Amino acid sequence: MNNKKLIFSVFTLCILIILGFLRWDNLESSADLHYKYDRWAGQKWVEFYPPLAASSNSMEFPLIYIDEIHPNDINKYLGKQALSGELVNKWIERTKLTDGYVGLLLLNILMVIYSFFKSQRTYNHKDSNPR
């Protein structure tokens, strides 16, 4: 019975890891803009790398009602979306999906560890009491 739990836990862990790798679809990019698609949320995002920036930090935000943006329009776009509240809603949705995924992943990892040690204990207990 414990081996079945361990096999099931390892199987679901593999599925979760694969789903994590398949979450983002990289789209077209330019020197300053990198577009990607969040398959889980069905939302297109853009990473903006400011030219002549002192650091390599990027600014990331969802594209709402548009498919691409020009670097000169970013401040106007962000101001408009921030005032409407949609920008925050998209971030909250993304955060909930990410937190749920990480929670499931950690829970599954703990289940794999627990099942492994439980099966080892059962195996060693059977081995030490020969019939």
mmCIF file with all atom_site columns, N, CA and C in Angstrom, residues 80-126:
data_model
loop_
_atom_site.group_PDB
_atom_site.id
_atom_site.type_symbol
_atom_site.label_atom_id
_atom_site.label_alt_id
_atom_site.label_comp_id
_atom_site.label_asym_id
_atom_site.label_entity_id
_atom_site.label_seq_id
_atom_site.pdbx_PDB_ins_code
_atom_site.Cartn_x
_atom_site.Cartn_y
_atom_site.Cartn_z
_atom_site.occupancy
_atom_site.B_iso_or_equiv
_atom_site.pdbx_formal_charge
_atom_site.auth_seq_id
_atom_site.auth_comp_id
_atom_site.auth_asym_id
_atom_site.auth_atom_id
_atom_site.pdbx_PDB_model_num
ATOM 1   N N  . LYS A 1 80  ? -2.882 54.321 -16.973 1.00 0.00 ? 80  LYS A N  1
ATOM 2   C CA . LYS A 1 80  ? -4.287 54.049 -17.303 1.00 0.00 ? 80  LYS A CA 1
ATOM 3   C C  . LYS A 1 80  ? -4.759 52.738 -16.679 1.00 0.00 ? 80  LYS A C  1
ATOM 4   N N  . GLN A 1 81  ? -3.974 51.679 -16.816 1.00 0.00 ? 81  GLN A N  1
ATOM 5   C CA . GLN A 1 81  ? -4.368 50.370 -16.288 1.00 0.00 ? 81  GLN A CA 1
ATOM 6   C C  . GLN A 1 81  ? -4.343 50.345 -14.762 1.00 0.00 ? 81  GLN A C  1
ATOM 7   N N  . ALA A 1 82  ? -3.416 51.093 -14.165 1.00 0.00 ? 82  ALA A N  1
ATOM 8   C CA . ALA A 1 82  ? -3.355 51.145 -12.702 1.00 0.00 ? 82  ALA A CA 1
ATOM 9   C C  . ALA A 1 82  ? -4.589 51.841 -12.144 1.00 0.00 ? 82  ALA A C  1
ATOM 10  N N  . LEU A 1 83  ? -5.032 52.907 -12.804 1.00 0.00 ? 83  LEU A N  1
ATOM 11  C CA . LEU A 1 83  ? -6.228 53.627 -12.345 1.00 0.00 ? 83  LEU A CA 1
ATOM 12  C C  . LEU A 1 83  ? -7.485 52.774 -12.487 1.00 0.00 ? 83  LEU A C  1
ATOM 13  N N  . SER A 1 84  ? -7.550 51.950 -13.514 1.00 0.00 ? 84  SER A N  1
ATOM 14  C CA . SER A 1 84  ? -8.738 51.115 -13.714 1.00 0.00 ? 84  SER A CA 1
ATOM 15  C C  . SER A 1 84  ? -8.758 49.923 -12.756 1.00 0.00 ? 84  SER A C  1
ATOM 16  N N  . GLY A 1 85  ? -7.631 49.583 -12.174 1.00 0.00 ? 85  GLY A N  1
ATOM 17  C CA . GLY A 1 85  ? -7.550 48.446 -11.259 1.00 0.00 ? 85  GLY A CA 1
ATOM 18  C C  . GLY A 1 85  ? -7.281 47.124 -11.944 1.00 0.00 ? 85  GLY A C  1
ATOM 19  N N  . GLU A 1 86  ? -7.312 47.099 -13.261 1.00 0.00 ? 86  GLU A N  1
ATOM 20  C CA . GLU A 1 86  ? -7.115 45.842 -13.983 1.00 0.00 ? 86  GLU A CA 1
ATOM 21  C C  . GLU A 1 86  ? -5.686 45.331 -13.849 1.00 0.00 ? 86  GLU A C  1
ATOM 22  N N  . LEU A 1 87  ? -4.728 46.226 -13.763 1.00 0.00 ? 87  LEU A N  1
ATOM 23  C CA . LEU A 1 87  ? -3.328 45.826 -13.610 1.00 0.00 ? 87  LEU A CA 1
ATOM 24  C C  . LEU A 1 87  ? -3.143 45.032 -12.320 1.00 0.00 ? 87  LEU A C  1
ATOM 25  N N  . VAL A 1 88  ? -3.718 45.529 -11.251 1.00 0.00 ? 88  VAL A N  1
ATOM 26  C CA . VAL A 1 88  ? -3.616 44.846 -9.957  1.00 0.00 ? 88  VAL A CA 1
ATOM 27  C C  . VAL A 1 88  ? -4.345 43.509 -10.004 1.00 0.00 ? 88  VAL A C  1
ATOM 28  N N  . ASN A 1 89  ? -5.505 43.475 -10.636 1.00 0.00 ? 89  ASN A N  1
ATOM 29  C CA . ASN A 1 89  ? -6.263 42.217 -10.733 1.00 0.00 ? 89  ASN A CA 1
ATOM 30  C C  . ASN A 1 89  ? -5.472 41.138 -11.460 1.00 0.00 ? 89  ASN A C  1
ATOM 31  N N  . LYS A 1 90  ? -4.767 41.517 -12.525 1.00 0.00 ? 90  LYS A N  1
ATOM 32  C CA . LYS A 1 90  ? -3.965 40.539 -13.274 1.00 0.00 ? 90  LYS A CA 1
ATOM 33  C C  . LYS A 1 90  ? -2.794 40.044 -12.429 1.00 0.00 ? 90  LYS A C  1
ATOM 34  N N  . TRP A 1 91  ? -2.180 40.942 -11.654 1.00 0.00 ? 91  TRP A N  1
ATOM 35  C CA . TRP A 1 91  ? -1.084 40.533 -10.768 1.00 0.00 ? 91  TRP A CA 1
ATOM 36  C C  . TRP A 1 91  ? -1.589 39.602 -9.674  1.00 0.00 ? 91  TRP A C  1
ATOM 37  N N  . ILE A 1 92  ? -2.756 39.912 -9.124  1.00 0.00 ? 92  ILE A N  1
ATOM 38  C CA . ILE A 1 92  ? -3.325 39.058 -8.077  1.00 0.00 ? 92  ILE A CA 1
ATOM 39  C C  . ILE A 1 92  ? -3.636 37.678 -8.639  1.00 0.00 ? 92  ILE A C  1
ATOM 40  N N  . GLU A 1 93  ? -4.213 37.629 -9.831  1.00 0.00 ? 93  GLU A N  1
ATOM 41  C CA . GLU A 1 93  ? -4.524 36.344 -10.457 1.00 0.00 ? 93  GLU A CA 1
ATOM 42  C C  . GLU A 1 93  ? -3.248 35.531 -10.681 1.00 0.00 ? 93  GLU A C  1
ATOM 43  N N  . ARG A 1 94  ? -2.215 36.186 -11.190 1.00 0.00 ? 94  ARG A N  1
ATOM 44  C CA . ARG A 1 94  ? -0.942 35.500 -11.437 1.00 0.00 ? 94  ARG A CA 1
ATOM 45  C C  . ARG A 1 94  ? -0.338 35.002 -10.133 1.00 0.00 ? 94  ARG A C  1
ATOM 46  N N  . THR A 1 95  ? -0.404 35.825 -9.093  1.00 0.00 ? 95  THR A N  1
ATOM 47  C CA . THR A 1 95  ? 0.159  35.454 -7.800  1.00 0.00 ? 95  THR A CA 1
ATOM 48  C C  . THR A 1 95  ? -0.595 34.278 -7.188  1.00 0.00 ? 95  THR A C  1
ATOM 49  N N  . LYS A 1 96  ? -1.914 34.288 -7.298  1.00 0.00 ? 96  LYS A N  1
ATOM 50  C CA . LYS A 1 96  ? -2.704 33.172 -6.768  1.00 0.00 ? 96  LYS A CA 1
ATOM 51  C C  . LYS A 1 96  ? -2.358 31.868 -7.482  1.00 0.00 ? 96  LYS A C  1
ATOM 52  N N  . LEU A 1 97  ? -2.246 31.915 -8.796  1.00 0.00 ? 97  LEU A N  1
ATOM 53  C CA . LEU A 1 97  ? -1.891 30.711 -9.547  1.00 0.00 ? 97  LEU A CA 1
ATOM 54  C C  . LEU A 1 97  ? -0.502 30.208 -9.161  1.00 0.00 ? 97  LEU A C  1
ATOM 55  N N  . THR A 1 98  ? 0.439  31.133 -9.033  1.00 0.00 ? 98  THR A N  1
ATOM 56  C CA . THR A 1 98  ? 1.804  30.753 -8.662  1.00 0.00 ? 98  THR A CA 1
ATOM 57  C C  . THR A 1 98  ? 1.850  30.192 -7.244  1.00 0.00 ? 98  THR A C  1
ATOM 58  N N  . ASP A 1 99  ? 1.183  30.854 -6.303  1.00 0.00 ? 99  ASP A N  1
ATOM 59  C CA . ASP A 1 99  ? 1.172  30.375 -4.921  1.00 0.00 ? 99  ASP A CA 1
ATOM 60  C C  . ASP A 1 99  ? 0.498  29.013 -4.808  1.00 0.00 ? 99  ASP A C  1
ATOM 61  N N  . GLY A 1 100 ? -0.605 28.827 -5.529  1.00 0.00 ? 100 GLY A N  1
ATOM 62  C CA . GLY A 1 100 ? -1.282 27.528 -5.523  1.00 0.00 ? 100 GLY A CA 1
ATOM 63  C C  . GLY A 1 100 ? -0.389 26.429 -6.068  1.00 0.00 ? 100 GLY A C  1
ATOM 64  N N  . TYR A 1 101 ? 0.318  26.743 -7.146  1.00 0.00 ? 101 TYR A N  1
ATOM 65  C CA . TYR A 1 101 ? 1.232  25.770 -7.747  1.00 0.00 ? 101 TYR A CA 1
ATOM 66  C C  . TYR A 1 101 ? 2.365  25.415 -6.784  1.00 0.00 ? 101 TYR A C  1
ATOM 67  N N  . VAL A 1 102 ? 2.973  26.432 -6.184  1.00 0.00 ? 102 VAL A N  1
ATOM 68  C CA . VAL A 1 102 ? 4.077  26.179 -5.250  1.00 0.00 ? 102 VAL A CA 1
ATOM 69  C C  . VAL A 1 102 ? 3.581  25.380 -4.046  1.00 0.00 ? 102 VAL A C  1
ATOM 70  N N  . GLY A 1 103 ? 2.387  25.701 -3.559  1.00 0.00 ? 103 GLY A N  1
ATOM 71  C CA . GLY A 1 103 ? 1.818  24.944 -2.447  1.00 0.00 ? 103 GLY A CA 1
ATOM 72  C C  . GLY A 1 103 ? 1.602  23.478 -2.801  1.00 0.00 ? 103 GLY A C  1
ATOM 73  N N  . LEU A 1 104 ? 1.024  23.230 -3.964  1.00 0.00 ? 104 LEU A N  1
ATOM 74  C CA . LEU A 1 104 ? 0.828  21.843 -4.406  1.00 0.00 ? 104 LEU A CA 1
ATOM 75  C C  . LEU A 1 104 ? 2.151  21.119 -4.591  1.00 0.00 ? 104 LEU A C  1
ATOM 76  N N  . LEU A 1 105 ? 3.120  21.824 -5.145  1.00 0.00 ? 105 LEU A N  1
ATOM 77  C CA . LEU A 1 105 ? 4.437  21.227 -5.367  1.00 0.00 ? 105 LEU A CA 1
ATOM 78  C C  . LEU A 1 105 ? 5.096  20.855 -4.034  1.00 0.00 ? 105 LEU A C  1
ATOM 79  N N  . LEU A 1 106 ? 5.074  21.772 -3.068  1.00 0.00 ? 106 LEU A N  1
ATOM 80  C CA . LEU A 1 106 ? 5.676  21.491 -1.763  1.00 0.00 ? 106 LEU A CA 1
ATOM 81  C C  . LEU A 1 106 ? 4.941  20.367 -1.038  1.00 0.00 ? 106 LEU A C  1
ATOM 82  N N  . LEU A 1 107 ? 3.618  20.399 -1.102  1.00 0.00 ? 107 LEU A N  1
ATOM 83  C CA . LEU A 1 107 ? 2.829  19.342 -0.474  1.00 0.00 ? 107 LEU A CA 1
ATOM 84  C C  . LEU A 1 107 ? 3.143  17.991 -1.103  1.00 0.00 ? 107 LEU A C  1
ATOM 85  N N  . ASN A 1 108 ? 3.288  17.972 -2.398  1.00 0.00 ? 108 ASN A N  1
ATOM 86  C CA . ASN A 1 108 ? 3.601  16.723 -3.088  1.00 0.00 ? 108 ASN A CA 1
ATOM 87  C C  . ASN A 1 108 ? 5.002  16.240 -2.741  1.00 0.00 ? 108 ASN A C  1
ATOM 88  N N  . ILE A 1 109 ? 5.956  17.158 -2.657  1.00 0.00 ? 109 ILE A N  1
ATOM 89  C CA . ILE A 1 109 ? 7.323  16.773 -2.275  1.00 0.00 ? 109 ILE A CA 1
ATOM 90  C C  . ILE A 1 109 ? 7.334  16.183 -0.871  1.00 0.00 ? 109 ILE A C  1
ATOM 91  N N  . LEU A 1 110 ? 6.597  16.817 0.046   1.00 0.00 ? 110 LEU A N  1
ATOM 92  C CA . LEU A 1 110 ? 6.510  16.276 1.410   1.00 0.00 ? 110 LEU A CA 1
ATOM 93  C C  . LEU A 1 110 ? 5.865  14.894 1.410   1.00 0.00 ? 110 LEU A C  1
ATOM 94  N N  . MET A 1 111 ? 4.870  14.692 0.581   1.00 0.00 ? 111 MET A N  1
ATOM 95  C CA . MET A 1 111 ? 4.205  13.391 0.481   1.00 0.00 ? 111 MET A CA 1
ATOM 96  C C  . MET A 1 111 ? 5.165  12.328 -0.062  1.00 0.00 ? 111 MET A C  1
ATOM 97  N N  . VAL A 1 112 ? 5.989  12.701 -1.037  1.00 0.00 ? 112 VAL A N  1
ATOM 98  C CA . VAL A 1 112 ? 6.984  11.758 -1.570  1.00 0.00 ? 112 VAL A CA 1
ATOM 99  C C  . VAL A 1 112 ? 7.972  11.373 -0.472  1.00 0.00 ? 112 VAL A C  1
ATOM 100 N N  . ILE A 1 113 ? 8.454  12.355 0.277   1.00 0.00 ? 113 ILE A N  1
ATOM 101 C CA . ILE A 1 113 ? 9.420  12.077 1.354   1.00 0.00 ? 113 ILE A CA 1
ATOM 102 C C  . ILE A 1 113 ? 8.781  11.210 2.430   1.00 0.00 ? 113 ILE A C  1
ATOM 103 N N  . TYR A 1 114 ? 7.563  11.577 2.838   1.00 0.00 ? 114 TYR A N  1
ATOM 104 C CA . TYR A 1 114 ? 6.858  10.802 3.860   1.00 0.00 ? 114 TYR A CA 1
ATOM 105 C C  . TYR A 1 114 ? 6.621  9.364  3.388   1.00 0.00 ? 114 TYR A C  1
ATOM 106 N N  . SER A 1 115 ? 6.133  9.204  2.173   1.00 0.00 ? 115 SER A N  1
ATOM 107 C CA . SER A 1 115 ? 5.855  7.864  1.649   1.00 0.00 ? 115 SER A CA 1
ATOM 108 C C  . SER A 1 115 ? 7.124  7.042  1.528   1.00 0.00 ? 115 SER A C  1
ATOM 109 N N  . PHE A 1 116 ? 8.218  7.697  1.134   1.00 0.00 ? 116 PHE A N  1
ATOM 110 C CA . PHE A 1 116 ? 9.492  6.989  1.009   1.00 0.00 ? 116 PHE A CA 1
ATOM 111 C C  . PHE A 1 116 ? 9.952  6.458  2.367   1.00 0.00 ? 116 PHE A C  1
ATOM 112 N N  . PHE A 1 117 ? 9.943  7.330  3.389   1.00 0.00 ? 117 PHE A N  1
ATOM 113 C CA . PHE A 1 117 ? 10.399 6.890  4.705   1.00 0.00 ? 117 PHE A CA 1
ATOM 114 C C  . PHE A 1 117 ? 9.445  5.870  5.323   1.00 0.00 ? 117 PHE A C  1
ATOM 115 N N  . LYS A 1 118 ? 8.170  6.023  5.070   1.00 0.00 ? 118 LYS A N  1
ATOM 116 C CA . LYS A 1 118 ? 7.196  5.063  5.578   1.00 0.00 ? 118 LYS A CA 1
ATOM 117 C C  . LYS A 1 118 ? 7.407  3.692  4.919   1.00 0.00 ? 118 LYS A C  1
ATOM 118 N N  . SER A 1 119 ? 7.660  3.675  3.622   1.00 0.00 ? 119 SER A N  1
ATOM 119 C CA . SER A 1 119 ? 7.897  2.397  2.941   1.00 0.00 ? 119 SER A CA 1
ATOM 120 C C  . SER A 1 119 ? 9.221  1.784  3.388   1.00 0.00 ? 119 SER A C  1
ATOM 121 N N  . GLN A 1 120 ? 10.225 2.604  3.657   1.00 0.00 ? 120 GLN A N  1
ATOM 122 C CA . GLN A 1 120 ? 11.496 2.086  4.152   1.00 0.00 ? 120 GLN A CA 1
ATOM 123 C C  . GLN A 1 120 ? 11.334 1.488  5.540   1.00 0.00 ? 120 GLN A C  1
ATOM 124 N N  . ARG A 1 121 ? 10.552 2.158  6.383   1.00 0.00 ? 121 ARG A N  1
ATOM 125 C CA . ARG A 1 121 ? 10.326 1.660  7.728   1.00 0.00 ? 121 ARG A CA 1
ATOM 126 C C  . ARG A 1 121 ? 9.563  0.336  7.688   1.00 0.00 ? 121 ARG A C  1
ATOM 127 N N  . THR A 1 122 ? 8.569  0.247  6.826   1.00 0.00 ? 122 THR A N  1
ATOM 128 C CA . THR A 1 122 ? 7.801  -0.986 6.679   1.00 0.00 ? 122 THR A CA 1
ATOM 129 C C  . THR A 1 122 ? 8.690  -2.097 6.138   1.00 0.00 ? 122 THR A C  1
ATOM 130 N N  . TYR A 1 123 ? 9.530  -1.768 5.164   1.00 0.00 ? 123 TYR A N  1
ATOM 131 C CA . TYR A 1 123 ? 10.434 -2.751 4.577   1.00 0.00 ? 123 TYR A CA 1
ATOM 132 C C  . TYR A 1 123 ? 11.430 -3.243 5.626   1.00 0.00 ? 123 TYR A C  1
ATOM 133 N N  . ASN A 1 124 ? 12.034 -2.329 6.391   1.00 0.00 ? 124 ASN A N  1
ATOM 134 C CA . ASN A 1 124 ? 12.992 -2.715 7.433   1.00 0.00 ? 124 ASN A CA 1
ATOM 135 C C  . ASN A 1 124 ? 12.306 -3.490 8.546   1.00 0.00 ? 124 ASN A C  1
ATOM 136 N N  . HIS A 1 125 ? 11.075 -3.148 8.875   1.00 0.00 ? 125 HIS A N  1
ATOM 137 C CA . HIS A 1 125 ? 10.331 -3.876 9.921   1.00 0.00 ? 125 HIS A CA 1
ATOM 138 C C  . HIS A 1 125 ? 10.059 -5.305 9.480   1.00 0.00 ? 125 HIS A C  1
ATOM 139 N N  . LYS A 1 126 ? 9.703  -5.520 8.225   1.00 0.00 ? 126 LYS A N  1
ATOM 140 C CA . LYS A 1 126 ? 9.456  -6.867 7.702   1.00 0.00 ? 126 LYS A CA 1
ATOM 141 C C  . LYS A 1 126 ? 10.764 -7.654 7.656   1.00 0.00 ? 126 LYS A C  1
#
